[in-house]
XYZ file of C-alpha atoms in Angstrom:
726
model
C -15.578 80.272 11.822
C -11.911 81.156 12.202
C -8.917 79.160 11.085
C -5.882 78.615 13.290
C -2.698 76.571 13.117
C -2.543 73.653 15.527
C 0.491 73.597 17.872
C 1.324 71.707 21.065
C 0.603 73.798 24.191
C 3.312 74.394 26.776
C 0.825 73.098 29.395
C -2.066 70.711 29.012
C -5.153 70.565 31.199
C -5.734 67.639 33.471
C -8.471 66.337 31.178
C -6.392 66.760 28.039
C -9.489 68.337 26.478
C -8.704 72.034 26.767
C -7.831 74.240 23.814
C -5.421 77.130 24.474
C -5.720 80.421 22.536
C -3.854 83.708 22.613
C -5.680 86.027 25.028
C -5.931 88.899 22.550
C -6.983 86.602 19.683
C -9.747 85.101 21.842
C -11.060 88.512 22.891
C -10.950 89.794 19.304
C -13.102 86.835 18.201
C -15.476 87.074 21.143
C -14.422 83.822 22.849
C -14.825 83.817 26.605
C -12.397 81.952 28.839
C -13.605 78.522 30.019
C -16.401 78.486 27.413
C -17.088 75.450 25.174
C -16.100 75.742 21.499
C -16.362 73.541 18.434
C -13.085 72.389 16.819
C -13.016 71.041 13.288
C -9.982 69.190 11.970
C -10.451 66.001 10.000
C -13.160 65.358 12.598
C -15.393 67.714 14.566
C -15.179 67.723 18.348
C -15.687 70.074 21.292
C -13.413 71.442 23.998
C -13.112 74.068 26.709
C -11.273 77.230 25.643
C -8.607 78.712 27.909
C -6.535 81.874 27.572
C -2.767 81.617 27.173
C -0.760 84.782 26.320
C 2.213 82.649 25.225
C 0.312 81.097 22.294
C 0.938 82.864 18.945
C -1.932 85.013 17.731
C -2.836 82.835 14.744
C -2.371 79.459 16.522
C -4.183 77.286 19.055
C -2.634 74.807 21.468
C -4.119 71.301 21.350
C -2.778 68.529 23.553
C -2.304 64.984 22.208
C -5.697 63.744 23.446
C -7.560 66.629 21.869
C -5.597 66.201 18.628
C -6.821 62.606 18.576
C -10.402 63.794 19.048
C -10.093 66.333 16.229
C -7.894 64.043 14.118
C -5.325 66.707 13.392
C -1.581 66.987 13.689
C 0.708 69.826 14.658
C 0.900 72.258 11.778
C -2.579 71.401 10.490
C -5.201 74.068 10.039
C -8.259 73.789 12.334
C -11.481 75.779 12.493
C -12.901 77.044 15.781
C -16.321 78.564 16.382
C -18.593 79.112 19.336
C -21.271 76.609 20.228
C -24.688 78.122 19.783
C -26.292 75.476 21.995
C -24.636 74.234 25.167
C -25.888 71.716 27.639
C -25.120 69.092 30.239
C -25.178 65.357 29.718
C -28.292 63.737 31.174
C -26.772 60.300 30.773
C -23.380 59.160 29.655
C -21.392 55.922 29.366
C -17.594 55.947 29.503
C -14.987 53.231 29.121
C -11.220 53.094 29.629
C -9.053 52.933 26.516
C -5.654 52.002 27.909
C -6.576 49.158 30.274
C -9.531 47.473 31.909
C -10.601 48.565 35.395
C -11.050 46.518 38.535
C -14.470 46.797 40.194
C -13.010 48.567 43.225
C -11.405 51.212 40.971
C -14.655 52.390 39.352
C -15.805 54.632 42.298
C -12.366 56.279 42.357
C -12.597 56.980 38.623
C -15.993 58.658 39.037
C -14.656 60.767 41.905
C -11.679 61.850 39.796
C -13.815 63.255 36.946
C -13.527 67.037 36.546
C -15.934 69.327 34.713
C -15.161 68.840 31.018
C -17.080 69.480 27.816
C -17.209 66.443 25.485
C -18.992 64.858 22.563
C -19.627 61.248 21.587
C -16.460 59.161 20.999
C -14.222 61.835 22.572
C -11.248 60.873 24.739
C -10.302 62.570 28.010
C -7.970 61.886 30.927
C -8.343 61.558 34.694
C -5.760 60.939 37.383
C -6.161 57.588 39.131
C -3.774 56.900 42.019
C -1.342 59.424 40.592
C -1.337 57.811 37.125
C -3.137 59.172 34.045
C -6.051 57.048 32.843
C -7.600 57.715 29.475
C -11.353 57.296 29.062
C -13.712 57.526 26.098
C -17.349 58.619 25.821
C -19.025 55.662 24.106
C -22.674 56.750 24.624
C -24.189 60.037 25.662
C -27.359 62.117 25.683
C -27.383 64.750 24.168
C -24.597 64.511 21.531
C -22.356 66.923 23.427
C -22.413 68.536 26.856
C -20.748 69.115 30.227
C -19.566 65.990 32.021
C -19.771 66.552 35.795
C -19.432 64.082 38.705
C -23.055 64.608 39.832
C -24.811 63.383 36.643
C -25.804 59.826 35.698
C -22.479 58.262 34.697
C -22.155 54.609 33.732
C -18.558 53.418 33.881
C -17.767 50.189 32.074
C -14.666 48.505 33.478
C -13.806 46.601 30.300
C -11.482 48.345 27.867
C -13.279 49.941 24.940
C -12.861 48.015 21.682
C -13.629 51.039 19.613
C -10.864 52.993 21.241
C -7.355 53.646 20.173
C -5.712 50.864 22.124
C -2.569 52.843 22.793
C -2.617 56.541 22.029
C 0.936 57.629 21.259
C 1.422 61.215 22.332
C 4.514 61.670 20.177
C 4.369 63.057 16.660
C 7.004 63.438 13.964
C 7.477 67.038 15.115
C 8.784 65.687 18.414
C 11.535 63.682 16.694
C 14.691 65.437 15.626
C 17.503 64.468 13.300
C 15.604 61.925 11.209
C 14.012 64.039 8.475
C 14.927 61.705 5.600
C 13.772 58.637 7.541
C 10.474 60.328 8.428
C 9.943 61.276 4.793
C 10.459 57.648 3.762
C 8.005 56.434 6.434
C 5.356 58.927 5.330
C 5.655 57.765 1.736
C 5.782 54.042 2.447
C 3.460 53.670 5.453
C 1.244 56.643 6.190
C -0.099 57.221 2.690
C -1.425 53.601 2.385
C -3.011 53.828 5.847
C -4.696 57.197 5.244
C -5.593 56.679 1.565
C -5.994 52.938 0.885
C -8.246 53.788 -2.061
C -5.182 54.933 -4.008
C -3.784 51.419 -4.031
C -7.178 49.872 -4.766
C -7.617 52.168 -7.750
C -4.119 51.443 -9.076
C -4.536 47.691 -8.641
C -1.527 47.478 -6.348
C -1.168 46.103 -2.848
C 0.066 48.473 -0.147
C 3.276 47.560 1.733
C 2.641 44.711 4.161
C 5.465 45.378 6.565
C 8.307 47.742 7.378
C 11.552 46.855 9.117
C 13.360 49.683 10.914
C 17.007 48.899 11.595
C 19.802 50.857 13.201
C 21.783 51.096 16.442
C 20.010 51.281 19.814
C 18.858 54.700 20.935
C 18.367 56.340 17.519
C 14.550 56.440 17.836
C 13.113 53.339 16.114
C 10.351 52.807 18.689
C 9.633 56.532 18.747
C 9.226 56.514 14.966
C 6.792 53.599 15.111
C 4.641 55.331 17.732
C 4.697 58.589 15.782
C 3.688 56.668 12.654
C 0.579 55.383 14.415
C -0.120 58.819 15.852
C 0.148 60.635 12.508
C -1.960 58.020 10.710
C -4.542 58.034 13.539
C -4.185 54.272 13.978
C -4.417 51.890 16.877
C -0.975 50.968 18.157
C -0.306 47.411 19.347
C 3.159 46.646 20.663
C 4.614 43.126 20.784
C 7.769 42.377 22.741
C 9.627 39.125 23.221
C 8.923 38.595 26.952
C 5.238 39.241 26.332
C 5.043 36.458 23.731
C 7.445 33.799 24.964
C 5.899 31.274 27.342
C 7.037 27.991 28.776
C 3.672 26.380 28.072
C 3.530 24.483 24.791
C 1.556 26.436 22.202
C 0.971 29.486 24.451
C 3.495 31.671 22.605
C 1.914 30.970 19.224
C -1.558 31.628 20.691
C -0.484 34.974 22.155
C 0.904 36.011 18.775
C -2.311 35.033 16.989
C -4.371 37.033 19.495
C -2.302 40.146 18.877
C -2.838 39.925 15.126
C -6.541 39.224 15.618
C -6.845 42.271 17.879
C -5.129 44.452 15.278
C -7.484 43.256 12.562
C -10.495 43.860 14.801
C -9.326 47.373 15.691
C -8.173 48.374 12.184
C -6.716 50.721 11.140
C -3.859 49.466 13.278
C -0.101 49.349 13.499
C 1.468 46.212 14.986
C 4.903 47.051 16.320
C 7.328 44.188 17.059
C 10.152 45.594 19.137
C 13.539 43.857 18.866
C 12.129 41.438 16.324
C 15.428 39.523 16.235
C 14.540 38.125 19.694
C 11.581 36.158 18.283
C 12.511 35.947 14.597
C 16.194 35.110 14.543
C 17.756 33.049 11.766
C 16.600 29.447 12.148
C 20.067 28.218 11.225
C 21.357 29.702 14.460
C 18.252 29.049 16.552
C 18.911 27.752 20.035
C 15.712 25.798 20.493
C 12.439 24.543 19.154
C 10.422 27.362 20.757
C 12.118 30.073 18.682
C 11.425 28.096 15.487
C 7.738 27.656 16.377
C 7.305 31.375 17.112
C 8.978 32.322 13.850
C 6.795 29.882 11.921
C 3.655 31.348 13.512
C 4.814 34.867 12.687
C 5.350 33.889 9.043
C 1.863 32.349 8.920
C 0.273 35.496 10.368
C 2.100 37.740 7.927
C 1.001 35.618 4.975
C -2.547 35.180 6.295
C -3.540 38.810 6.191
C -4.887 38.834 2.656
C -7.524 41.434 3.444
C -5.665 43.524 5.975
C -5.594 46.723 3.950
C -5.337 48.913 7.035
C -3.122 46.779 9.263
C 0.579 47.477 8.997
C 3.316 45.431 10.696
C 6.424 47.361 11.782
C 9.484 45.610 13.166
C 12.684 47.053 14.613
C 16.134 45.622 15.205
C 19.728 46.665 15.674
C 20.939 43.265 14.437
C 19.699 43.079 10.870
C 22.086 40.275 9.963
C 20.451 37.951 12.546
C 16.928 38.188 11.040
C 15.694 35.041 9.302
C 15.819 35.589 5.506
C 12.252 34.281 5.170
C 10.974 37.446 6.863
C 12.747 39.737 4.432
C 11.187 38.526 1.200
C 8.530 40.452 -0.688
C 5.051 40.175 0.809
C 6.297 40.195 4.417
C 8.625 42.997 5.370
C 8.541 44.680 1.985
C 10.587 47.670 2.957
C 13.647 48.137 5.105
C 14.390 51.626 6.404
C 17.725 52.488 7.967
C 17.536 54.737 11.041
C 20.971 56.386 11.239
C 22.859 58.352 13.829
C 21.744 62.003 13.744
C 23.910 64.519 11.908
C 24.949 67.874 13.379
C 21.654 69.588 12.490
C 19.700 66.629 13.818
C 21.626 66.661 17.083
C 20.880 70.362 17.548
C 17.171 69.723 16.966
C 17.188 66.819 19.458
C 18.906 68.990 22.070
C 16.290 71.696 21.506
C 13.493 69.182 22.065
C 14.946 67.770 25.284
C 15.976 71.142 26.712
C 12.854 73.166 25.860
C 11.705 73.121 29.500
C 15.200 73.539 30.990
C 16.219 76.984 32.350
C 19.309 77.341 30.140
C 21.543 80.375 30.470
C 24.068 81.163 27.726
C 24.228 77.524 26.601
C 24.960 77.174 22.887
C 23.115 74.098 21.681
C 24.758 74.425 18.266
C 28.188 74.120 19.908
C 27.103 71.014 21.791
C 25.691 69.562 18.583
C 29.179 69.901 17.104
C 30.820 68.276 20.145
C 28.507 65.252 20.348
C 29.481 63.439 17.142
C 28.424 59.789 17.379
C 25.688 60.391 19.965
C 22.240 58.920 19.498
C 19.002 60.660 20.431
C 18.952 58.669 23.670
C 22.518 59.810 24.418
C 21.556 63.457 23.948
C 18.485 63.084 26.161
C 20.777 61.535 28.777
C 23.207 64.449 28.430
C 20.411 66.931 29.145
C 19.297 64.951 32.204
C 22.855 64.791 33.530
C 23.324 68.527 32.965
C 20.195 69.215 35.047
C 21.590 66.990 37.792
C 24.918 68.814 37.724
C 23.104 72.144 38.052
C 21.189 70.898 41.101
C 24.393 69.657 42.742
C 26.180 72.930 41.986
C 23.341 75.082 43.299
C 22.203 73.129 46.372
C 24.815 70.444 47.125
C 24.190 66.803 48.017
C 23.390 67.353 51.736
C 20.626 69.784 50.824
C 19.261 67.575 48.038
C 18.978 64.591 50.378
C 17.179 66.690 53.020
C 13.420 65.920 53.089
C 12.590 69.620 53.494
C 10.957 71.242 50.475
C 12.634 73.871 48.334
C 11.034 77.277 48.116
C 9.487 78.433 44.867
C 11.959 81.318 44.746
C 14.933 78.984 45.039
C 13.713 76.779 42.212
C 12.909 79.731 39.960
C 16.447 81.007 40.412
C 17.985 77.740 39.198
C 19.928 78.128 35.934
C 21.655 75.463 33.866
C 25.006 76.682 32.588
C 27.568 75.590 30.038
C 29.764 74.275 32.843
C 26.938 71.907 33.858
C 26.895 70.451 30.349
C 30.684 70.150 30.417
C 30.586 68.245 33.707
C 27.815 65.988 32.392
C 29.650 65.326 29.137
C 32.747 64.176 31.012
C 30.768 61.622 33.000
C 28.460 60.012 30.462
C 29.492 57.500 27.808
C 27.700 57.458 24.435
C 26.397 54.144 23.144
C 28.892 53.956 20.281
C 31.767 54.171 22.735
C 30.169 51.673 25.135
C 30.046 49.135 22.316
C 33.666 49.852 21.379
C 32.579 51.015 18.018
C 35.441 52.661 16.191
C 33.779 56.052 16.222
C 36.001 58.863 17.426
C 34.206 61.266 19.743
C 34.936 64.971 19.812
C 36.173 67.426 17.224
C 39.644 68.250 16.003
C 39.800 71.728 14.529
C 41.828 72.098 11.351
C 43.636 75.104 12.864
C 44.812 72.909 15.748
C 46.962 70.910 13.294
C 50.250 72.805 12.981
C 51.676 73.176 9.484
C 50.771 71.040 6.456
C 49.149 73.978 4.656
C 49.283 72.259 1.271
C 47.853 68.970 2.594
C 45.044 70.855 4.372
C 44.128 72.723 1.203
C 44.021 69.547 -0.878
C 41.947 67.731 1.767
C 39.398 70.535 1.821
C 39.194 70.595 -1.996
C 38.885 66.822 -2.495
C 36.893 65.766 0.577
C 35.324 68.550 2.645
C 33.843 70.630 -0.179
C 32.134 67.672 -1.912
C 30.635 66.493 1.402
C 29.363 69.951 2.394
C 28.179 70.975 -1.077
C 26.748 67.855 -2.750
C 24.195 69.795 -4.807
C 26.936 71.765 -6.621
C 28.955 68.660 -7.417
C 25.914 66.641 -8.488
C 24.820 69.431 -10.873
C 28.217 69.060 -12.535
C 27.942 65.291 -12.689
C 30.546 64.866 -9.942
C 30.413 62.975 -6.650
C 32.520 62.349 -3.595
C 32.944 58.674 -4.324
C 36.731 58.795 -4.563
C 38.868 58.504 -1.438
C 42.013 60.240 -0.211
C 45.288 58.460 0.638
C 47.673 60.287 2.973
C 51.282 59.128 2.835
C 54.429 60.166 4.651
C 56.797 59.198 7.508
C 55.377 57.964 10.845
C 54.314 60.655 13.298
C 53.644 63.438 10.786
C 49.957 63.781 11.759
C 48.133 61.868 9.023
C 45.459 60.500 11.357
C 45.047 63.916 13.001
C 44.494 65.481 9.583
C 41.851 62.857 8.825
C 40.005 63.637 12.051
C 40.210 67.378 11.374
C 38.795 66.907 7.868
C 35.864 64.875 9.260
C 35.201 67.568 11.889
C 35.278 70.318 9.267
C 32.773 68.355 7.152
C 30.586 67.705 10.259
C 30.599 63.940 9.753
C 31.697 61.131 12.029
C 35.173 59.651 11.999
C 35.682 55.900 12.105
C 39.311 54.752 12.329
C 40.288 51.122 11.765
C 43.550 49.254 11.346
C 44.574 45.851 10.056
C 44.302 43.980 13.392
C 40.630 45.049 13.572
C 39.649 42.632 10.831
C 42.625 40.496 9.745
C 42.411 36.824 10.773
C 44.389 33.694 10.026
C 41.186 31.700 9.508
C 39.990 31.278 5.933
C 37.094 33.611 5.114
C 37.088 35.404 8.481
C 38.993 38.467 7.249
C 36.603 38.873 4.303
C 33.604 38.544 6.615
C 35.112 41.131 8.965
C 35.539 43.543 6.036
C 31.838 43.187 5.170
C 30.847 43.767 8.802
C 33.131 46.803 8.903
C 31.275 48.403 6.029
C 27.959 47.532 7.646
C 29.038 49.370 10.828
C 30.105 52.309 8.698
C 26.658 52.367 7.089
C 25.091 52.568 10.556
C 27.273 55.571 11.406
C 26.823 57.326 8.030
C 27.624 60.014 7.120
C 31.108 58.937 8.163
C 34.745 59.153 7.128
C 36.080 55.579 7.133
C 39.794 55.914 7.868
C 42.179 52.990 7.297
C 45.337 53.448 9.378
C 48.529 51.814 8.071
C 46.720 50.851 4.909
C 49.709 49.008 3.452
C 49.062 46.235 6.007
C 45.664 45.379 4.476
C 45.959 46.776 0.944
C 49.424 45.401 0.250
C 50.530 44.845 -3.348
C 49.349 41.351 -4.255
C 52.355 40.631 -6.436
C 54.928 41.110 -3.697
C 53.109 40.124 -0.503
C 53.780 37.100 1.675
C 50.781 34.832 2.013
C 49.720 35.991 -1.425
C 46.436 34.077 -1.493
C 45.234 35.437 1.863
C 46.285 39.000 0.977
C 44.677 38.798 -2.453
C 41.317 37.737 -1.049
C 41.270 40.607 1.474
C 42.293 43.131 -1.184
C 39.624 41.772 -3.533
C 36.957 42.053 -0.802
C 37.994 45.645 -0.030
C 37.870 46.590 -3.707
C 34.434 44.995 -4.076
C 33.010 46.857 -1.079
C 34.497 50.185 -2.194
C 33.140 49.824 -5.727
C 29.703 48.790 -4.451
C 29.089 51.991 -2.522
C 27.151 54.959 -3.851
C 27.536 58.601 -2.808
C 24.096 58.367 -1.182
C 25.464 55.773 1.263
C 27.377 58.545 3.029
C 30.665 56.622 3.453
C 33.827 58.530 2.531
C 37.236 56.851 2.380
C 40.539 57.968 3.783
C 43.679 55.991 4.455
C 47.236 56.552 5.611
C 50.495 54.734 4.924
C 54.190 55.159 5.569
C 55.094 53.202 2.450
C 52.893 54.079 -0.494
C 54.969 51.852 -2.771
C 53.581 48.785 -0.924
C 49.927 49.669 -1.631
C 48.303 47.631 -4.403
C 48.002 49.689 -7.589
C 44.316 48.766 -7.935
C 43.509 51.083 -5.019
C 45.194 54.083 -6.621
C 42.967 54.421 -9.667
C 40.200 57.073 -9.871
C 37.012 56.143 -8.015
C 38.900 54.437 -5.193
C 41.700 56.528 -3.757
C 41.456 59.277 -6.342
C 43.860 61.605 -4.540
C 47.235 60.881 -2.904
C 48.489 63.625 -0.569
C 51.974 63.701 0.923
C 52.230 64.650 4.611
C 55.867 65.357 5.471
C 57.718 66.383 8.661
C 57.406 69.879 10.066
C 59.926 72.500 9.017
C 62.013 74.651 11.373
C 59.802 77.705 11.069
C 56.844 75.761 12.536
C 58.644 74.324 15.599
C 58.113 77.413 17.750
C 54.381 77.549 16.921
C 54.078 73.879 17.840
C 55.775 74.434 21.202
C 53.549 77.384 22.062
C 50.406 75.468 21.114
C 51.296 72.542 23.368
C 52.036 74.616 26.508
C 49.592 77.517 26.068
C 47.484 76.537 29.098
C 50.394 75.667 31.429
C 52.093 78.226 33.735
C 55.646 78.799 32.536
C 58.664 81.022 33.211
C 60.453 79.874 30.047
C 60.913 82.849 27.733
C 60.166 82.901 24.041
C 63.875 83.405 23.425
C 64.675 80.153 25.205
C 62.112 78.300 23.085
C 63.624 79.829 19.961
C 67.079 78.699 21.018
C 65.663 75.197 21.449
C 64.392 75.291 17.881
C 67.930 76.005 16.676
C 69.266 72.836 18.248
C 66.755 70.513 16.586
C 67.149 68.616 13.364
C 66.112 70.272 10.151
C 63.022 68.089 9.927
C 61.211 66.659 12.943
C 57.786 65.021 13.011
C 54.947 66.267 15.162
C 55.055 63.045 17.168
C 58.735 63.615 17.966
C 58.097 67.195 19.061
C 55.182 66.027 21.200
C 57.514 63.458 22.796
C 60.060 66.190 23.555
C 57.451 68.416 25.180
C 56.102 65.475 27.222
C 59.638 64.834 28.487
C 59.903 68.474 29.558
C 56.567 68.174 31.369
C 57.712 64.948 33.104
C 60.857 66.699 34.306
C 58.732 69.562 35.601
C 56.379 67.142 37.395
C 59.278 65.402 39.145
C 60.747 68.732 40.242
C 57.405 70.075 41.532
C 56.861 66.892 43.568
C 60.398 67.045 45.037
C 60.190 70.756 45.836
C 56.491 70.646 46.819
C 55.746 73.635 44.605
C 52.890 74.513 42.254
C 52.975 73.370 38.639
C 55.149 75.639 36.494
C 57.543 74.975 33.615
C 61.025 76.338 34.223
C 64.265 76.603 32.289
C 65.799 73.713 34.201
C 62.882 71.489 33.096
C 63.563 72.493 29.493
C 67.268 71.673 29.787
C 66.623 68.322 31.422
C 64.023 67.393 28.802
C 66.451 68.271 26.017
C 69.103 65.956 27.490
C 66.654 63.065 27.615
C 65.634 63.658 23.979
C 69.122 63.974 22.434
C 68.112 61.995 19.328
C 66.185 65.048 18.085
C 69.228 67.322 17.968
C 71.353 68.099 14.952
C 75.198 68.014 14.961
C 76.961 71.085 16.441
C 80.433 69.788 15.654
C 81.716 69.312 12.134
C 79.548 67.367 9.728
C 82.354 64.919 9.072
C 82.573 63.962 12.735
C 78.802 63.459 13.013
C 79.002 64.109 16.721
C 75.840 63.952 18.764
C 75.447 66.429 21.561
C 76.276 64.936 24.950
C 74.868 65.786 28.292
C 77.284 68.544 29.203
C 77.015 70.827 26.155
C 76.708 74.534 26.840
C 74.368 76.965 25.116
C 76.927 79.737 25.258
C 79.314 77.756 23.057
C 76.740 76.920 20.363
C 78.566 77.533 17.060
C 75.361 78.312 15.184
C 74.570 81.267 17.347
C 71.311 82.317 18.928
C 67.960 83.100 17.351
C 66.827 86.574 18.254
C 63.232 87.659 18.447
C 62.742 90.514 15.984
C-alpha cells in the first residue's frame, strides 16, 4: 500500500469514479492506466486509475463523488493498492440518489451507463438528457466488479433511502475568506456529527441548531453545504416557497415530513434557507399562516429528543426579524456571524473563481485591494463579467451572435487581461452599494493626500498599526478600542484622511453623518444608532467614521433640545463602551468645532486621540496643483503655476484649491467647445479661473487698504515679485 494526499482533480471523469495519479508516480508503483485500484480513506472503495501528469507526485485527484465513496476530504491521506482479484458484476441493482425516475427514463439510464469499476454502496454519475444523474449500487454480486451496459442490471426508479439525499460537491477548501467562520463551524457542528460519543461520554447534549447570519452573498448557503459534505451527512434543504401552501395544514405537514426524512436518513443536516421568511417575529406577522408554520417549527425543534446526529442550520440576513422564541437555548443554540471577506479572503475567492480562466498579467492581489466591501458573490460576478469583456474585446458582438462555431485555435488564444477586469469593475455594482449601505468602495492611498504629515503620522501610530499588528499590542495588554477625532476647518481633508487610513489598514470604511440617524420622533434616533452599529458589525473589520460629529455628539450642557440630544449621546456612549476589540469596529470622527463635542467622548477608551488637521501651507500648493492636473494635457508652465501660488492666501484648504482647479478646468472646457479644439489647459484658462476665484487671493495693495484684486490686475505689476524655479 502507498499513501497519497487527496486533492481535487482539474478534470473529473463522466462517472465521477476515476482516480487521477501522476504518470511517473503510477509507473513507479506499477499501476497501469485504466486499471481498477482499491482506495482506503475512512471507508474502502474501488475506482479506475487514470494518468494525469499535472497531479503532484505524492497526491491523487479524487472527484466529489469518489470522495464520498471513500469518505475523505481534500488534504486527507488515502491509501491506494492494486486489486489482486478483479471481476465483472453478474447481477447488480442501482437506484438514483438525487431524484426518483419516471418509468420511461429507466431505459435511457441503462443506455447511458459507461464501463466503471464499483463496489457495494458506491455512488457514480451518468448523463441523462444532458443533466448529471447520480446513482448508487445498492446490491451487487460479487462485492466489486466492472459495471457494463450488457450485464444484468436492475434499475429501481424510486430514490434510494440509504443514499446521501443531496451530495454537496463543495468543501471548505472551496470557500475563501471565511477561515474564522469555518473554524467555528467545525468546532460547533462537525465534531458533534462525526464524534457524538464525545458528548455522550461527557454527559452533555450536542448543539441542536446553528443560525448563520450576515449580508446576502457572503456564502451562508455554501457553508451549510460544505458542512454536510465535510461531516459526510445527508443534506436536506428547506425553503419558504417549498413549505408554504394555501391548503390548510399542508405547510405544517410538509415541514413535519422534512424533519421525519432527516431523522430517517441520519446523520443529516437540515438547512432552512432565509429562515426569516417562515420564522419571522410573531409580533410583526402578517397572517395566521406564518404563525402556524413558526409554531410547527418550534414543535419540531423541541421534539427531537433523540436526534443526536440531526443538526438544524438556518440562515438569514435579517437577524433582527427572527422570532425570539427560536433563539433560546435548546433551539438555535449558536449564532455564527458570516462577515464580508477581508483583503486576504477576497484574494482567495478571486483565485477560486479564476482558476480556470486564462489570465495574463492580472494581479489578483491588486484586485483584492480594490474590491473593499465586495461579497463572495460580487467577486464571482466580477470574474464572470471580466470573461465577458474579454470575449467582446477579442471577437466583438457580431461574431459572438453568429451561430458559426469558433475554432479551437481561436479559443486557445483567448486571454483575459487587466483591462477586462477594469471594464467589468466599472459596470458591476456590489451588493453593499446596491443596498445604499454606507460602505465606501475603492482605496485612497495615503500618499494621494497632500500635506498633513503630522496628522498622517499620528493616524498611523494610533489606528493603522494597532489594526495591522494586533498580536503585538495584545501581548502588551493594549488594544485598538480607542477612537480618533480629527478636528479643523471645513475642507481640510479630514474625511479623505479617514478613508486613506482605512485603506492603509486594509479594512472597510463606513461614513455616516447626523441626518443618517437623527429623527424628531422619540426613540427613533436611539434605534437608528443601534441599527448603525449592527450594520457596522456586518461590515467588520470596518472604520466607522462620523462626519460632523458635533451635530450628534454635541455637549449636553449647551445644546438646544437638551433631552433629545442627551438621549442620543447616551446611546452612542453605550454602544461605544459595549464593543470589544474582537468586534472589529474602529471609530473615527471629524468636526469643525471641537469645543462643541461633549466631554464624555474625549476620555480614553472612546476618542483617545484628537488630531488637528489644518489648512495647507504655501509650500504645498504647487504639489497640489500638479497632482490634480497630472493626467490632463497642458501648456501651462511650472513657472506660471508657481506665480499662481504667490497670489493665494497664506493658508488655503484643499477644498478651496480643488474648487480653483475645477474653475480652471471649466474655463478650459468652454474654450475647447467654442474653438472646437482638443482638451488642453492653457494660460488663458488659468487666468480666467483665477478671476472667478478671487476670494482665494491675498491683498497686493497695502494691508491697511485691504484691497481685493479686481478683474484687471496685471502680473507684471505684482509688488511681491515672481517665484523662480531654482
